[in-house]
């Protein structure tokens, strides 16, 4: 019998029935194909609602505070179209990232019948998740929020109320990119709006007194000395009162700056993960697990769905669908076990007389 490192056994006397595959019963009502994926997590749902609220708030301020009151029709139309298009693509990407199956492994497939149907060869091993009772293919990890094993799981993001995995990583990348773009666009428009309106209001104020800037400096006129307040029209800058306008714009600046930094960092992290073909979890386990990586361009094409085209930026176009898992995808070679730490293992070989050769065929199930 082949020897397994001692750290794989917390209780070496456990019987082969430790994993109890006969207790792994598939769900009585499997989810039909095409059913919408949605995680019922209170924190995730709240974060998703907050995300939509913040985008709609930015939409309200940009349209009703800055663009619609503006007298520059061309400026308002161009910036309105660009901002609304980016906001629509951001929300569409958010929905696709939230409602797309990230690559969940069939739940409850670690049954005795399924394991026997794999017809494991000598030196092969299968990994079983004790939490969702699933056989885990390579690069799959269990998510405690989704309560499923996810293929190529990068992380669980509460802002999209879903895991970022094999099937929805493209949508998450697009979501972070479009949020960063609308945040940058909003900040630029706020800057122009402040400069334009302050200068225009100051000019109108001087013209109302019939003075130039130089004459104003000499006369040192103070508005507090005027018995009746001067009525200067500022409808071209905002439909709201000046204090309300300033508060709305400052809040938009704070929101835009915060999300620009956050989403830019997330976008860069995701692009780096795709180019290196290494998820966030795999990066943390780099010293423990060694595997062969694909080329960066091949990984990018698989994530975004083929060769470079406008569909890469389209949240309604899916990534290249992976091939259905075959029997060999569920099985790993025993060498991978020796590279993995802190796992509980049980061999399914039956006891043989001690005089049998040590290289005897065996099958191993790993509780990961």
Short mmCIF file of N, CA and C in Angstrom, two decimals, residues 193-366:
data_model
loop_
_atom_site.label_atom_id
_atom_site.label_comp_id
_atom_site.label_asym_id
_atom_site.label_seq_id
_atom_site.Cartn_x
_atom_site.Cartn_y
_atom_site.Cartn_z
N UNK A 193 -18.55 72.05 -13.58
CA UNK A 193 -19.75 72.75 -13.13
C UNK A 193 -19.42 73.80 -12.08
N UNK A 194 -18.56 73.45 -11.13
CA UNK A 194 -18.17 74.42 -10.11
C UNK A 194 -17.46 75.61 -10.74
N UNK A 195 -16.51 75.34 -11.63
CA UNK A 195 -15.77 76.43 -12.25
C UNK A 195 -16.67 77.32 -13.09
N UNK A 196 -17.55 76.72 -13.87
CA UNK A 196 -18.42 77.49 -14.76
C UNK A 196 -19.42 78.32 -13.97
N UNK A 197 -20.07 77.73 -13.00
CA UNK A 197 -21.13 78.42 -12.27
C UNK A 197 -20.59 79.50 -11.35
N UNK A 198 -19.47 79.23 -10.68
CA UNK A 198 -18.92 80.26 -9.82
C UNK A 198 -18.48 81.48 -10.63
N UNK A 199 -17.85 81.21 -11.75
CA UNK A 199 -17.41 82.32 -12.58
C UNK A 199 -18.60 83.08 -13.17
N UNK A 200 -19.63 82.33 -13.62
CA UNK A 200 -20.78 82.98 -14.23
C UNK A 200 -21.61 83.74 -13.20
N UNK A 201 -21.81 83.17 -12.02
CA UNK A 201 -22.56 83.88 -10.98
C UNK A 201 -21.83 85.15 -10.54
N UNK A 202 -20.51 85.08 -10.45
CA UNK A 202 -19.73 86.25 -10.06
C UNK A 202 -19.82 87.34 -11.13
N UNK A 203 -19.78 86.94 -12.40
CA UNK A 203 -19.90 87.90 -13.49
C UNK A 203 -21.28 88.54 -13.51
N UNK A 204 -22.32 87.73 -13.30
CA UNK A 204 -23.69 88.27 -13.27
C UNK A 204 -23.88 89.24 -12.11
N UNK A 205 -23.24 88.92 -10.99
CA UNK A 205 -23.36 89.80 -9.83
C UNK A 205 -22.73 91.16 -10.11
N UNK A 206 -21.59 91.16 -10.77
CA UNK A 206 -20.92 92.41 -11.10
C UNK A 206 -21.73 93.22 -12.11
N UNK A 207 -22.27 92.49 -13.12
CA UNK A 207 -23.05 93.18 -14.12
C UNK A 207 -24.32 93.78 -13.53
N UNK A 208 -24.87 93.15 -12.51
CA UNK A 208 -26.08 93.68 -11.88
C UNK A 208 -25.80 95.03 -11.21
N UNK A 209 -24.56 95.23 -10.73
CA UNK A 209 -24.19 96.51 -10.14
C UNK A 209 -23.59 97.46 -11.16
N UNK A 210 -23.43 96.98 -12.39
CA UNK A 210 -22.86 97.82 -13.43
C UNK A 210 -21.40 98.11 -13.23
N UNK A 211 -20.67 97.17 -12.59
CA UNK A 211 -19.26 97.37 -12.30
C UNK A 211 -18.42 96.31 -12.96
N UNK A 212 -17.18 96.63 -13.19
CA UNK A 212 -16.22 95.65 -13.65
C UNK A 212 -15.51 95.07 -12.44
N UNK A 213 -14.66 94.08 -12.67
CA UNK A 213 -13.92 93.48 -11.56
C UNK A 213 -13.01 94.50 -10.88
N UNK A 214 -12.38 95.36 -11.69
CA UNK A 214 -11.48 96.34 -11.11
C UNK A 214 -12.25 97.37 -10.28
N UNK A 215 -13.40 97.80 -10.81
CA UNK A 215 -14.19 98.78 -10.09
C UNK A 215 -14.73 98.20 -8.78
N UNK A 216 -15.04 96.93 -8.81
CA UNK A 216 -15.54 96.28 -7.59
C UNK A 216 -14.47 96.26 -6.51
N UNK A 217 -13.26 96.00 -6.92
CA UNK A 217 -12.17 95.97 -5.94
C UNK A 217 -11.95 97.34 -5.32
N UNK A 218 -12.16 98.41 -6.11
CA UNK A 218 -11.97 99.75 -5.58
C UNK A 218 -13.14 100.17 -4.69
N UNK A 219 -14.36 99.84 -5.13
CA UNK A 219 -15.52 100.27 -4.37
C UNK A 219 -15.75 99.43 -3.12
N UNK A 220 -15.27 98.19 -3.16
CA UNK A 220 -15.43 97.27 -2.01
C UNK A 220 -16.89 97.18 -1.58
N UNK A 221 -17.73 96.86 -2.52
CA UNK A 221 -19.16 96.76 -2.23
C UNK A 221 -19.44 95.48 -1.48
N UNK A 222 -20.22 95.56 -0.46
CA UNK A 222 -20.62 94.39 0.33
C UNK A 222 -22.11 94.17 0.19
N UNK A 223 -22.48 92.92 -0.03
CA UNK A 223 -23.91 92.60 -0.16
C UNK A 223 -24.67 92.85 1.14
N UNK A 224 -23.97 92.85 2.25
CA UNK A 224 -24.65 93.07 3.53
C UNK A 224 -25.15 94.50 3.68
N UNK A 225 -24.62 95.38 2.86
CA UNK A 225 -25.03 96.78 2.95
C UNK A 225 -26.27 97.07 2.12
N UNK A 226 -26.68 96.12 1.33
CA UNK A 226 -27.85 96.32 0.48
C UNK A 226 -29.11 96.05 1.30
N UNK A 227 -30.04 96.98 1.29
CA UNK A 227 -31.26 96.80 2.08
C UNK A 227 -32.13 95.71 1.50
N UNK A 228 -32.25 95.65 0.17
CA UNK A 228 -33.05 94.62 -0.49
C UNK A 228 -32.10 93.64 -1.17
N UNK A 229 -32.32 92.35 -0.97
CA UNK A 229 -31.42 91.37 -1.59
C UNK A 229 -31.49 91.47 -3.10
N UNK A 230 -30.34 91.30 -3.69
CA UNK A 230 -30.25 91.35 -5.14
C UNK A 230 -30.70 90.02 -5.73
N UNK A 231 -31.56 90.06 -6.69
CA UNK A 231 -32.07 88.85 -7.32
C UNK A 231 -31.30 88.59 -8.61
N UNK A 232 -30.42 87.65 -8.54
CA UNK A 232 -29.62 87.27 -9.70
C UNK A 232 -30.04 85.88 -10.12
N UNK A 233 -30.46 85.72 -11.33
CA UNK A 233 -30.94 84.42 -11.81
C UNK A 233 -29.78 83.45 -11.94
N UNK A 234 -29.94 82.25 -11.37
CA UNK A 234 -28.92 81.20 -11.50
C UNK A 234 -29.52 79.90 -11.97
N UNK A 235 -30.64 80.02 -12.70
CA UNK A 235 -31.30 78.80 -13.17
C UNK A 235 -30.46 78.06 -14.20
N UNK A 236 -29.50 78.77 -14.82
CA UNK A 236 -28.68 78.09 -15.80
C UNK A 236 -27.68 77.16 -15.14
N UNK A 237 -27.47 77.29 -13.83
CA UNK A 237 -26.51 76.43 -13.13
C UNK A 237 -27.21 75.32 -12.35
N UNK A 238 -28.37 75.53 -11.82
CA UNK A 238 -29.06 74.50 -11.06
C UNK A 238 -30.51 74.90 -10.84
N UNK A 239 -31.36 73.89 -10.77
CA UNK A 239 -32.77 74.14 -10.48
C UNK A 239 -33.03 74.20 -8.98
N UNK A 240 -32.00 73.92 -8.18
CA UNK A 240 -32.15 73.92 -6.74
C UNK A 240 -31.48 75.16 -6.15
N UNK A 241 -31.74 75.39 -4.89
CA UNK A 241 -31.12 76.52 -4.21
C UNK A 241 -29.61 76.28 -4.09
N UNK A 242 -28.82 77.35 -3.99
CA UNK A 242 -27.35 77.18 -3.90
C UNK A 242 -26.89 76.25 -2.79
N UNK A 243 -27.43 76.35 -1.55
CA UNK A 243 -26.97 75.40 -0.52
C UNK A 243 -27.26 73.94 -0.87
N UNK A 244 -28.47 73.71 -1.39
CA UNK A 244 -28.83 72.34 -1.77
C UNK A 244 -27.93 71.83 -2.89
N UNK A 245 -27.67 72.69 -3.87
CA UNK A 245 -26.81 72.31 -4.98
C UNK A 245 -25.41 71.95 -4.51
N UNK A 246 -24.86 72.76 -3.62
CA UNK A 246 -23.51 72.49 -3.11
C UNK A 246 -23.47 71.17 -2.35
N UNK A 247 -24.46 70.92 -1.52
CA UNK A 247 -24.50 69.67 -0.75
C UNK A 247 -24.58 68.46 -1.68
N UNK A 248 -25.47 68.54 -2.68
CA UNK A 248 -25.61 67.42 -3.62
C UNK A 248 -24.32 67.16 -4.38
N UNK A 249 -23.65 68.21 -4.80
CA UNK A 249 -22.41 68.04 -5.56
C UNK A 249 -21.28 67.53 -4.68
N UNK A 250 -21.21 67.98 -3.44
CA UNK A 250 -20.15 67.49 -2.54
C UNK A 250 -20.35 66.00 -2.25
N UNK A 251 -21.60 65.59 -2.01
CA UNK A 251 -21.87 64.17 -1.80
C UNK A 251 -21.51 63.35 -3.03
N UNK A 252 -21.81 63.88 -4.21
CA UNK A 252 -21.46 63.17 -5.44
C UNK A 252 -19.95 63.08 -5.60
N UNK A 253 -19.23 64.14 -5.23
CA UNK A 253 -17.76 64.10 -5.29
C UNK A 253 -17.21 63.01 -4.37
N UNK A 254 -17.73 62.97 -3.15
CA UNK A 254 -17.26 61.96 -2.19
C UNK A 254 -17.56 60.56 -2.70
N UNK A 255 -18.77 60.33 -3.19
CA UNK A 255 -19.12 59.02 -3.72
C UNK A 255 -18.26 58.65 -4.92
N UNK A 256 -18.10 59.60 -5.85
CA UNK A 256 -17.31 59.31 -7.05
C UNK A 256 -15.87 59.00 -6.74
N UNK A 257 -15.26 59.76 -5.83
CA UNK A 257 -13.86 59.52 -5.49
C UNK A 257 -13.68 58.19 -4.79
N UNK A 258 -14.59 57.87 -3.87
CA UNK A 258 -14.50 56.60 -3.14
C UNK A 258 -14.62 55.41 -4.07
N UNK A 259 -15.62 55.42 -4.94
CA UNK A 259 -15.84 54.28 -5.82
C UNK A 259 -14.83 54.23 -6.96
N UNK A 260 -14.30 55.38 -7.36
CA UNK A 260 -13.26 55.36 -8.38
C UNK A 260 -12.03 54.62 -7.88
N UNK A 261 -11.62 54.91 -6.64
CA UNK A 261 -10.45 54.23 -6.07
C UNK A 261 -10.74 52.74 -5.87
N UNK A 262 -11.89 52.44 -5.28
CA UNK A 262 -12.21 51.05 -4.94
C UNK A 262 -12.34 50.18 -6.19
N UNK A 263 -13.13 50.64 -7.16
CA UNK A 263 -13.37 49.82 -8.35
C UNK A 263 -12.14 49.75 -9.25
N UNK A 264 -11.31 50.79 -9.25
CA UNK A 264 -10.08 50.74 -10.05
C UNK A 264 -9.14 49.67 -9.50
N UNK A 265 -9.04 49.61 -8.18
CA UNK A 265 -8.19 48.58 -7.56
C UNK A 265 -8.74 47.19 -7.86
N UNK A 266 -10.07 47.01 -7.73
CA UNK A 266 -10.67 45.71 -8.01
C UNK A 266 -10.51 45.35 -9.48
N UNK A 267 -10.67 46.30 -10.37
CA UNK A 267 -10.51 46.03 -11.80
C UNK A 267 -9.08 45.58 -12.10
N UNK A 268 -8.10 46.29 -11.55
CA UNK A 268 -6.72 45.89 -11.77
C UNK A 268 -6.41 44.52 -11.21
N UNK A 269 -6.96 44.22 -10.03
CA UNK A 269 -6.73 42.91 -9.42
C UNK A 269 -7.32 41.79 -10.27
N UNK A 270 -8.53 42.01 -10.79
CA UNK A 270 -9.17 40.98 -11.60
C UNK A 270 -8.44 40.77 -12.93
N UNK A 271 -8.03 41.85 -13.56
CA UNK A 271 -7.29 41.71 -14.81
C UNK A 271 -5.98 40.97 -14.58
N UNK A 272 -5.31 41.27 -13.48
CA UNK A 272 -4.07 40.56 -13.15
C UNK A 272 -4.34 39.09 -12.91
N UNK A 273 -5.43 38.77 -12.23
CA UNK A 273 -5.77 37.36 -11.99
C UNK A 273 -6.04 36.62 -13.29
N UNK A 274 -6.73 37.29 -14.22
CA UNK A 274 -7.04 36.65 -15.49
C UNK A 274 -5.77 36.44 -16.31
N UNK A 275 -4.92 37.45 -16.36
CA UNK A 275 -3.70 37.35 -17.17
C UNK A 275 -2.73 36.31 -16.61
N UNK A 276 -2.69 36.15 -15.30
CA UNK A 276 -1.79 35.16 -14.70
C UNK A 276 -2.46 33.81 -14.51
N UNK A 277 -3.77 33.73 -14.86
CA UNK A 277 -4.52 32.49 -14.68
C UNK A 277 -4.41 31.99 -13.25
N UNK A 278 -4.64 32.90 -12.30
CA UNK A 278 -4.52 32.57 -10.89
C UNK A 278 -5.57 33.36 -10.12
N UNK A 279 -6.49 32.65 -9.47
CA UNK A 279 -7.54 33.32 -8.71
C UNK A 279 -6.99 33.86 -7.40
N UNK A 280 -7.83 34.65 -6.71
CA UNK A 280 -7.40 35.20 -5.44
C UNK A 280 -7.09 34.13 -4.40
N UNK A 281 -7.92 33.09 -4.37
CA UNK A 281 -7.68 32.00 -3.42
C UNK A 281 -6.41 31.26 -3.78
N UNK A 282 -6.19 31.01 -5.06
CA UNK A 282 -4.97 30.31 -5.48
C UNK A 282 -3.73 31.14 -5.19
N UNK A 283 -3.85 32.45 -5.24
CA UNK A 283 -2.70 33.30 -4.92
C UNK A 283 -2.31 33.13 -3.46
N UNK A 284 -3.31 32.99 -2.59
CA UNK A 284 -3.02 32.78 -1.17
C UNK A 284 -2.42 31.41 -0.91
N UNK A 285 -2.76 30.43 -1.77
CA UNK A 285 -2.27 29.06 -1.59
C UNK A 285 -1.11 28.74 -2.52
N UNK A 286 -0.45 29.77 -3.03
CA UNK A 286 0.59 29.57 -4.04
C UNK A 286 1.71 28.68 -3.53
N UNK A 287 2.07 28.83 -2.26
CA UNK A 287 3.17 28.03 -1.71
C UNK A 287 2.76 26.60 -1.45
N UNK A 288 1.45 26.35 -1.38
CA UNK A 288 0.98 25.01 -1.04
C UNK A 288 0.69 24.18 -2.29
N UNK A 289 0.23 24.86 -3.34
CA UNK A 289 -0.18 24.12 -4.52
C UNK A 289 0.58 24.64 -5.73
N UNK A 290 1.08 23.73 -6.51
CA UNK A 290 1.76 24.08 -7.75
C UNK A 290 1.03 23.42 -8.91
N UNK A 291 0.79 24.21 -9.94
CA UNK A 291 0.07 23.68 -11.09
C UNK A 291 0.55 24.39 -12.34
N UNK A 292 0.21 23.78 -13.44
CA UNK A 292 0.59 24.37 -14.73
C UNK A 292 -0.43 25.43 -15.12
N UNK A 293 0.06 26.61 -15.50
CA UNK A 293 -0.81 27.72 -15.86
C UNK A 293 -0.89 27.85 -17.37
N UNK A 294 -2.04 28.37 -17.81
CA UNK A 294 -2.22 28.64 -19.24
C UNK A 294 -1.59 29.98 -19.59
N UNK A 295 -1.46 30.23 -20.90
CA UNK A 295 -0.95 31.51 -21.35
C UNK A 295 -1.92 32.63 -21.01
N UNK A 296 -1.41 33.84 -20.83
CA UNK A 296 -2.24 34.96 -20.42
C UNK A 296 -3.29 35.29 -21.48
N UNK A 297 -2.90 35.30 -22.75
CA UNK A 297 -3.86 35.66 -23.80
C UNK A 297 -4.96 34.61 -23.92
N UNK A 298 -4.61 33.35 -23.77
CA UNK A 298 -5.61 32.28 -23.83
C UNK A 298 -6.59 32.40 -22.68
N UNK A 299 -6.08 32.73 -21.50
CA UNK A 299 -6.95 32.90 -20.34
C UNK A 299 -7.89 34.09 -20.53
N UNK A 300 -7.38 35.19 -21.11
CA UNK A 300 -8.22 36.37 -21.35
C UNK A 300 -9.32 36.03 -22.34
N UNK A 301 -8.99 35.33 -23.42
CA UNK A 301 -9.99 34.98 -24.43
C UNK A 301 -11.06 34.06 -23.86
N UNK A 302 -10.69 33.14 -23.02
CA UNK A 302 -11.67 32.24 -22.42
C UNK A 302 -12.59 32.99 -21.46
N UNK A 303 -12.05 33.99 -20.77
CA UNK A 303 -12.86 34.74 -19.82
C UNK A 303 -13.85 35.66 -20.52
N UNK A 304 -13.41 36.33 -21.58
CA UNK A 304 -14.25 37.33 -22.25
C UNK A 304 -14.98 36.79 -23.47
N UNK A 305 -14.71 35.55 -23.87
CA UNK A 305 -15.52 34.93 -24.92
C UNK A 305 -14.95 35.05 -26.31
N UNK A 306 -13.76 34.55 -26.55
CA UNK A 306 -13.21 34.53 -27.90
C UNK A 306 -12.23 35.64 -28.17
N UNK A 307 -11.91 35.81 -29.45
CA UNK A 307 -10.96 36.84 -29.86
C UNK A 307 -11.51 38.23 -29.57
N UNK A 308 -10.58 39.20 -29.56
CA UNK A 308 -10.95 40.56 -29.19
C UNK A 308 -12.02 41.12 -30.13
N UNK A 309 -13.08 41.66 -29.53
CA UNK A 309 -14.16 42.30 -30.27
C UNK A 309 -14.93 43.17 -29.31
N UNK A 310 -15.93 43.87 -29.83
CA UNK A 310 -16.76 44.71 -28.97
C UNK A 310 -17.56 43.89 -27.97
N UNK A 311 -17.73 42.60 -28.25
CA UNK A 311 -18.46 41.75 -27.30
C UNK A 311 -17.73 41.60 -25.98
N UNK A 312 -16.45 41.90 -25.97
CA UNK A 312 -15.72 41.87 -24.70
C UNK A 312 -16.31 42.87 -23.72
N UNK A 313 -16.84 43.97 -24.23
CA UNK A 313 -17.38 45.04 -23.38
C UNK A 313 -18.90 44.98 -23.27
N UNK A 314 -19.48 43.92 -23.77
CA UNK A 314 -20.94 43.76 -23.79
C UNK A 314 -21.37 42.84 -22.66
N UNK A 315 -22.09 43.34 -21.66
CA UNK A 315 -22.52 42.48 -20.56
C UNK A 315 -23.60 41.47 -20.96
N UNK A 316 -24.15 41.60 -22.15
CA UNK A 316 -25.17 40.65 -22.60
C UNK A 316 -24.56 39.53 -23.43
N UNK A 317 -23.26 39.57 -23.63
CA UNK A 317 -22.57 38.50 -24.33
C UNK A 317 -21.76 37.72 -23.31
N UNK A 318 -21.99 36.42 -23.24
CA UNK A 318 -21.37 35.60 -22.22
C UNK A 318 -19.96 35.20 -22.56
N UNK A 319 -19.22 34.69 -21.57
CA UNK A 319 -17.88 34.17 -21.83
C UNK A 319 -17.95 32.87 -22.60
N UNK A 320 -16.81 32.41 -23.01
CA UNK A 320 -16.76 31.13 -23.73
C UNK A 320 -17.13 30.02 -22.76
N UNK A 321 -18.21 29.33 -23.07
CA UNK A 321 -18.71 28.31 -22.16
C UNK A 321 -17.72 27.15 -22.07
N UNK A 322 -17.35 26.77 -20.87
CA UNK A 322 -16.42 25.65 -20.72
C UNK A 322 -17.09 24.34 -21.12
N UNK A 323 -16.25 23.40 -21.49
CA UNK A 323 -16.77 22.07 -21.84
C UNK A 323 -17.37 21.40 -20.60
N UNK A 324 -18.42 20.62 -20.79
CA UNK A 324 -18.99 19.90 -19.64
C UNK A 324 -17.94 19.03 -18.97
N UNK A 325 -18.05 18.93 -17.66
CA UNK A 325 -17.08 18.16 -16.91
C UNK A 325 -17.16 16.69 -17.29
N UNK A 326 -16.03 16.13 -17.66
CA UNK A 326 -15.96 14.71 -17.96
C UNK A 326 -15.50 13.96 -16.72
N UNK A 327 -15.46 12.63 -16.82
CA UNK A 327 -15.08 11.83 -15.67
C UNK A 327 -13.67 12.16 -15.18
N UNK A 328 -12.77 12.44 -16.11
CA UNK A 328 -11.39 12.70 -15.70
C UNK A 328 -11.24 14.05 -15.00
N UNK A 329 -12.22 14.96 -15.20
CA UNK A 329 -12.15 16.25 -14.52
C UNK A 329 -12.42 16.13 -13.02
N UNK A 330 -13.09 15.07 -12.62
CA UNK A 330 -13.37 14.87 -11.19
C UNK A 330 -12.20 14.19 -10.48
N UNK A 331 -11.26 13.64 -11.24
CA UNK A 331 -10.20 12.81 -10.67
C UNK A 331 -8.88 13.56 -10.74
N UNK A 332 -8.07 13.41 -9.71
CA UNK A 332 -6.74 13.99 -9.70
C UNK A 332 -5.73 12.90 -9.39
N UNK A 333 -4.51 13.16 -9.80
CA UNK A 333 -3.45 12.21 -9.54
C UNK A 333 -3.02 12.30 -8.09
N UNK A 334 -2.48 11.22 -7.57
CA UNK A 334 -2.13 11.15 -6.15
C UNK A 334 -1.02 12.12 -5.80
N UNK A 335 -0.24 12.56 -6.79
CA UNK A 335 0.85 13.50 -6.50
C UNK A 335 0.32 14.82 -5.96
N UNK A 336 -0.93 15.16 -6.38
CA UNK A 336 -1.50 16.42 -5.89
C UNK A 336 -1.82 16.35 -4.41
N UNK A 337 -2.01 15.13 -3.90
CA UNK A 337 -2.31 15.00 -2.48
C UNK A 337 -1.10 15.33 -1.65
N UNK A 338 0.08 14.94 -2.11
CA UNK A 338 1.28 15.20 -1.32
C UNK A 338 1.62 16.67 -1.27
N UNK A 339 1.04 17.49 -2.18
CA UNK A 339 1.29 18.92 -2.17
C UNK A 339 0.25 19.68 -1.37
N UNK A 340 -0.77 19.01 -0.90
CA UNK A 340 -1.86 19.68 -0.19
C UNK A 340 -1.74 19.40 1.29
N UNK A 341 -1.92 20.45 2.09
CA UNK A 341 -1.79 20.31 3.53
C UNK A 341 -3.13 20.47 4.21
N UNK A 342 -3.16 19.98 5.46
CA UNK A 342 -4.34 20.16 6.33
C UNK A 342 -5.59 19.57 5.70
N UNK A 343 -5.51 18.39 5.11
CA UNK A 343 -6.67 17.69 4.60
C UNK A 343 -6.77 16.36 5.28
N UNK A 344 -7.99 15.87 5.41
CA UNK A 344 -8.22 14.58 6.02
C UNK A 344 -8.42 13.56 4.92
N UNK A 345 -7.73 12.45 4.94
CA UNK A 345 -7.81 11.46 3.89
C UNK A 345 -8.17 10.11 4.46
N UNK A 346 -8.79 9.32 3.60
CA UNK A 346 -9.12 7.95 3.95
C UNK A 346 -8.97 7.11 2.70
N UNK A 347 -8.22 6.06 2.75
CA UNK A 347 -8.07 5.20 1.59
C UNK A 347 -9.22 4.21 1.57
N UNK A 348 -9.67 3.88 0.35
CA UNK A 348 -10.78 2.97 0.20
C UNK A 348 -10.31 1.58 -0.17
N UNK A 349 -9.04 1.31 -0.01
CA UNK A 349 -8.54 -0.02 -0.29
C UNK A 349 -8.90 -0.93 0.87
N UNK A 350 -9.10 -2.14 0.55
CA UNK A 350 -9.38 -3.13 1.59
C UNK A 350 -8.06 -3.66 2.14
N UNK A 351 -8.12 -4.17 3.32
CA UNK A 351 -6.91 -4.67 3.96
C UNK A 351 -6.44 -5.93 3.24
N UNK A 352 -5.17 -5.97 2.98
CA UNK A 352 -4.57 -7.12 2.30
C UNK A 352 -3.49 -7.70 3.19
N UNK A 353 -3.13 -8.94 2.97
CA UNK A 353 -2.03 -9.53 3.76
C UNK A 353 -0.76 -8.73 3.59
N UNK A 354 0.03 -8.72 4.65
CA UNK A 354 1.24 -7.90 4.67
C UNK A 354 2.26 -8.34 3.65
N UNK A 355 2.15 -9.59 3.15
CA UNK A 355 3.17 -10.04 2.20
C UNK A 355 2.91 -9.53 0.79
N UNK A 356 1.80 -8.79 0.56
CA UNK A 356 1.53 -8.26 -0.77
C UNK A 356 2.49 -7.12 -1.09
N UNK A 357 2.79 -6.91 -2.36
CA UNK A 357 3.71 -5.82 -2.72
C UNK A 357 3.15 -4.47 -2.29
N UNK A 358 4.05 -3.50 -2.06
CA UNK A 358 3.66 -2.18 -1.58
C UNK A 358 3.09 -1.30 -2.68
N UNK A 359 3.32 -1.65 -3.93
CA UNK A 359 2.80 -0.82 -5.01
C UNK A 359 1.45 -1.30 -5.49
N UNK A 360 0.69 -1.81 -4.59
CA UNK A 360 -0.62 -2.35 -4.93
C UNK A 360 -1.57 -1.23 -5.38
N UNK A 361 -2.48 -1.56 -6.27
CA UNK A 361 -3.45 -0.60 -6.73
C UNK A 361 -4.34 -0.13 -5.58
N UNK A 362 -4.66 1.15 -5.63
CA UNK A 362 -5.54 1.65 -4.60
C UNK A 362 -6.31 2.85 -5.15
N UNK A 363 -7.40 3.17 -4.45
CA UNK A 363 -8.22 4.34 -4.77
C UNK A 363 -8.35 5.15 -3.51
N UNK A 364 -8.27 6.46 -3.62
CA UNK A 364 -8.28 7.30 -2.43
C UNK A 364 -9.34 8.40 -2.58
N UNK A 365 -10.04 8.65 -1.49
CA UNK A 365 -11.00 9.75 -1.43
C UNK A 365 -10.50 10.74 -0.39
N UNK A 366 -10.42 12.01 -0.78
CA UNK A 366 -9.86 13.04 0.10
C UNK A 366 -10.98 13.97 0.51
#
